[in-house]
Structures are given as structure tokens and as C-alpha cells.
GROMACS .gro file of C-alpha atoms in nm:
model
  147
    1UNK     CA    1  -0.922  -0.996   1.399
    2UNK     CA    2  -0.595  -1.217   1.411
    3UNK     CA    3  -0.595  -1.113   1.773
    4UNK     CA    4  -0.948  -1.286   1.822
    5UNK     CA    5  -0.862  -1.581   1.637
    6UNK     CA    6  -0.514  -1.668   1.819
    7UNK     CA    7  -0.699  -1.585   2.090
    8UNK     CA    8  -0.966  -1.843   2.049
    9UNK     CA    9  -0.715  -2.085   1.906
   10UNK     CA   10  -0.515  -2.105   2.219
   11UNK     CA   11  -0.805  -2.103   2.479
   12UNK     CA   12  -0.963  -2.380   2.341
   13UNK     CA   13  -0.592  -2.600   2.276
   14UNK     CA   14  -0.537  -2.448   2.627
   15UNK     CA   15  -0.871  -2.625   2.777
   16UNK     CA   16  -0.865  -2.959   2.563
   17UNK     CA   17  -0.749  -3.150   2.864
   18UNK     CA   18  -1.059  -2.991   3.090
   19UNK     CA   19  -1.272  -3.133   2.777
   20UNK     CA   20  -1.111  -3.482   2.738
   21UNK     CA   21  -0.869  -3.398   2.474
   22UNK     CA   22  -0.508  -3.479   2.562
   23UNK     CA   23  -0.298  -3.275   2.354
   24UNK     CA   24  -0.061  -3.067   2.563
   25UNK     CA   25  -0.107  -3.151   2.919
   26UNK     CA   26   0.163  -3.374   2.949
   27UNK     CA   27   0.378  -3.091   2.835
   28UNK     CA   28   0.546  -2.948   3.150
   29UNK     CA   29   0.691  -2.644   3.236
   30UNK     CA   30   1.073  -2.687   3.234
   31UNK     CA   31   0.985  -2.793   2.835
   32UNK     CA   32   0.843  -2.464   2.785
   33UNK     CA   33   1.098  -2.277   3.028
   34UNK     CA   34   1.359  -2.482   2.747
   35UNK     CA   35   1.232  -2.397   2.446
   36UNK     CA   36   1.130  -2.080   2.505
   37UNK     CA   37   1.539  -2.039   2.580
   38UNK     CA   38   1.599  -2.236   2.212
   39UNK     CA   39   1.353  -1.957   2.083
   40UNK     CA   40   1.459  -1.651   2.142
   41UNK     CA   41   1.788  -1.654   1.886
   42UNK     CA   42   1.619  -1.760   1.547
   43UNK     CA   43   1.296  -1.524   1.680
   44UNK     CA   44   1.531  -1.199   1.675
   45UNK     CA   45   1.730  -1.349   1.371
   46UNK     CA   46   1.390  -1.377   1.196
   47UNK     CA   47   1.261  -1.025   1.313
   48UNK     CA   48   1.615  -0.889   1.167
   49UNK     CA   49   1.492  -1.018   0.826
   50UNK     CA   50   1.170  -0.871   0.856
   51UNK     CA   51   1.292  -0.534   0.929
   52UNK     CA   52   1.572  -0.561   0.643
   53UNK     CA   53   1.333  -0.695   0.423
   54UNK     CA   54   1.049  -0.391   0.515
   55UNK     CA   55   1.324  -0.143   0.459
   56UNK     CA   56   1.457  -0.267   0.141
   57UNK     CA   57   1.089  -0.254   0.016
   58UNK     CA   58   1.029   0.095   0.196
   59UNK     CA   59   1.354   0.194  -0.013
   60UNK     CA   60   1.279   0.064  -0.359
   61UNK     CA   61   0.898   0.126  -0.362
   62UNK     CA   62   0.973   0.447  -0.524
   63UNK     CA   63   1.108   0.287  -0.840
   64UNK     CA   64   0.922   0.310  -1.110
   65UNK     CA   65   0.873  -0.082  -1.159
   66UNK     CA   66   0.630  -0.044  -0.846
   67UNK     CA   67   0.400   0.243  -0.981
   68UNK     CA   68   0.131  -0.025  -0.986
   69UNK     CA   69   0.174  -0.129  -0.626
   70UNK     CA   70   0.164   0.247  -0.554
   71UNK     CA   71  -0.132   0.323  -0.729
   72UNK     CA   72  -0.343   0.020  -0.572
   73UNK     CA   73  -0.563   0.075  -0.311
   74UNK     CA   74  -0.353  -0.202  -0.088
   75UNK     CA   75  -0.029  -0.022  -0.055
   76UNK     CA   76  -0.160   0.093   0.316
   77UNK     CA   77  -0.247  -0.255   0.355
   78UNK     CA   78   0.112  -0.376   0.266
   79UNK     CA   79   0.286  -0.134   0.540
   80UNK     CA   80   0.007  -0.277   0.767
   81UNK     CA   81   0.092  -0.639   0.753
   82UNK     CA   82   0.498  -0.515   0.757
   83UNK     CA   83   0.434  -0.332   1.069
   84UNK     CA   84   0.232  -0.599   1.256
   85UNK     CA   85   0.473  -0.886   1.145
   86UNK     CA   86   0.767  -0.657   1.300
   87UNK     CA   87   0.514  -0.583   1.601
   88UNK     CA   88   0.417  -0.927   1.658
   89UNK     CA   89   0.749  -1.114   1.623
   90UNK     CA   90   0.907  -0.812   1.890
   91UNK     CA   91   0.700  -0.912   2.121
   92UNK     CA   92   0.709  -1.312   2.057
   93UNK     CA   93   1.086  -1.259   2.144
   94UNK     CA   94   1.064  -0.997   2.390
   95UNK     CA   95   0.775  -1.323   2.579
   96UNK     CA   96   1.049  -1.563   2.523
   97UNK     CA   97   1.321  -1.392   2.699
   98UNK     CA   98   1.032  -1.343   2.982
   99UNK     CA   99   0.978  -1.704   2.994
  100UNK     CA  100   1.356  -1.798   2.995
  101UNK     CA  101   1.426  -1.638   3.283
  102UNK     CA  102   1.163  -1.736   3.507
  103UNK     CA  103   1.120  -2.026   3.715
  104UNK     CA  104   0.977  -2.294   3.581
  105UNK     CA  105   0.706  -2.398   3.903
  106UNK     CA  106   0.581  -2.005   3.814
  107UNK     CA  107   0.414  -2.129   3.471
  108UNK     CA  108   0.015  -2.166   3.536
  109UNK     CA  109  -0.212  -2.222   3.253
  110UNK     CA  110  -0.276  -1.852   3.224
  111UNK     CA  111   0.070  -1.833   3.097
  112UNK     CA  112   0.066  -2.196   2.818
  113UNK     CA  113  -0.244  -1.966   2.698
  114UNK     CA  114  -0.044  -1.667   2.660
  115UNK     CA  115   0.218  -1.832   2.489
  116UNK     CA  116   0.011  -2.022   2.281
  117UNK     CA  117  -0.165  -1.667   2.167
  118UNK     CA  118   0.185  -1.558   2.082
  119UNK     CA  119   0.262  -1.849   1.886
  120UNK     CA  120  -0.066  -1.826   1.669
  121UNK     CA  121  -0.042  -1.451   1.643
  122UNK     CA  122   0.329  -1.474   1.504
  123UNK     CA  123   0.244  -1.742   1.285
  124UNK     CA  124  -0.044  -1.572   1.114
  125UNK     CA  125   0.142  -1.250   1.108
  126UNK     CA  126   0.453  -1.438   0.905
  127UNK     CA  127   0.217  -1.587   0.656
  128UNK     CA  128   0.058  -1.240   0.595
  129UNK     CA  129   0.365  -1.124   0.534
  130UNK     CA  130   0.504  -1.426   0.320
  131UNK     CA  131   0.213  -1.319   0.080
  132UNK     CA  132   0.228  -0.981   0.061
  133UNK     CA  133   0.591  -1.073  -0.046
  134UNK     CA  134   0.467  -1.324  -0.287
  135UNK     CA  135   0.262  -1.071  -0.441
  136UNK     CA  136   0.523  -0.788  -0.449
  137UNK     CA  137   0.781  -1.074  -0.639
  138UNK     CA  138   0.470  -1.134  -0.873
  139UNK     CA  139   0.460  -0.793  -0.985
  140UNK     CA  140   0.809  -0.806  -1.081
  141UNK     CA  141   0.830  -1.091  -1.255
  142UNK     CA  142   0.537  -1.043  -1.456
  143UNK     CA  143   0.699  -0.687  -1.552
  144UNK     CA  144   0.981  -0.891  -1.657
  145UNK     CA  145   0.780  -1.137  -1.862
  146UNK     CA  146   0.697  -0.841  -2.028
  147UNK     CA  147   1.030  -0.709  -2.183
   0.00000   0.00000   0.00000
């Protein structure tokens, strides 16, 4: 499903200009080429958190503070959204190297699309994760608020 929205999401931002809507067509390629170079650092820094942050969870979901969490139908839900944040954001830097490294005349629209996909996909794939997180800290503090 996130794949269908992104999807959607960049084909029509992609085809604005074809429709009348100026929004990115006066970006040009050597500004993507640029920032796709500017991107790829904090994209592996981030995907370094994500995977230290999945394994610290993996690690401490045994604890007995999380016997809630384990019992819940969601858990395989949880790993889900860990796994396709870590999925997405691999391949949003693994795209960004590609697009550093090629020649800037070589970007068509095919490609803005593509990137814009990425973008979308990574985006909604952080936020999933930035609740499941929200909702793991919740249970914590409320076992806290407890003692």
C-alpha cells in the first residue's frame, strides 16, 4: 500500500507541469545530481540509527517490562514497519549514490519520478517507524507511572 501511494504521489508531482502546475520543472538536473551527493551521508547515518535502534529493541523485547507488547497481536506488525524502514532507507541511499555518480544530461523524467517514489516511500516508512517508537516509549512510561 505505501508503495501505491508514493507511487501515485510522485506521478502526479512528476506530471504537474504537463497539467499546468509549475512546481518542479524548473528544477534541473545538476540540482538533483547535487543533492542527491548532499544525501547520501545523513541517509546511511540515519539507516545506522534505525538498525541500532531495531536491535536494541530486538534485544530488550524479552524483558519482562514488554510482556504486553509481546502478547499483542501487533508485535509482527512492529518487526514489519522495522524491517521496511531499514529496507526502504537502504535503498533511498543505495538510489542516491546511483544518482551521484551519473551524469547529469542522463536524468529524464522517468528518473525525477523514481526519485520522487523514493523520497515518499522513505518518508512514510520513517513516520511508521517514529510511531511504532512512540508507542513502544508509551508503554514504558506508563509502566513507570505505575510504580
Amino acid at each position: 500500500m505505501d508503495v501505491l501511494i508514493a507511487v501515485i504521489l510522485a506521478a502526479g508531482l512528476t506530471y504537474a507541469p504537463k497539467w499546468g502546475i509549475e512546481l518542479f520543472d524548473s528544477v534541473d538536473s545538476l540540482t538533483i545530481v547535487l543533492s542527491a551527493r548532499m544525501w547520501v551521508a545523513p541517509a546511511l547515518t540515519l539507516l545506522g540509527m534505525l538498525c541500532a535502534t531495531t536491535a536494541f529493541v530486538f534485544s530488550a523485547i524479552d524483558r519482562p517490562e514488554f510482556v504486553p507488547l509481546r502478547k499483542s497481536k501487533s508485535e509482527s506488525q512492529l518487526w514489519m514497519v522495522f524491517s521496511e524502514a531499514i529496507l526502504w532507507l537502504s535503498f533511498a541511499a543505495l538510489f542516491a549514490i546511483f544518482l551521484s555518480l551519473i551524469d547529469p544530461d542522463q536524468i529524464g523524467l522517468l528518473l525525477r519520478a523514481v526519485s520522487l517514489s523514493i523520497l515518499f516511500l522513505v518518508s512514510i516508512a520513517v513516520m511508521k517507524f517514529a510511531w511504532v517508537m512512540r508507542q513502544i516509549i508509551s508503554v514504558r512510561v506508563a509502566q513507570s507511572a505505575e510504580k
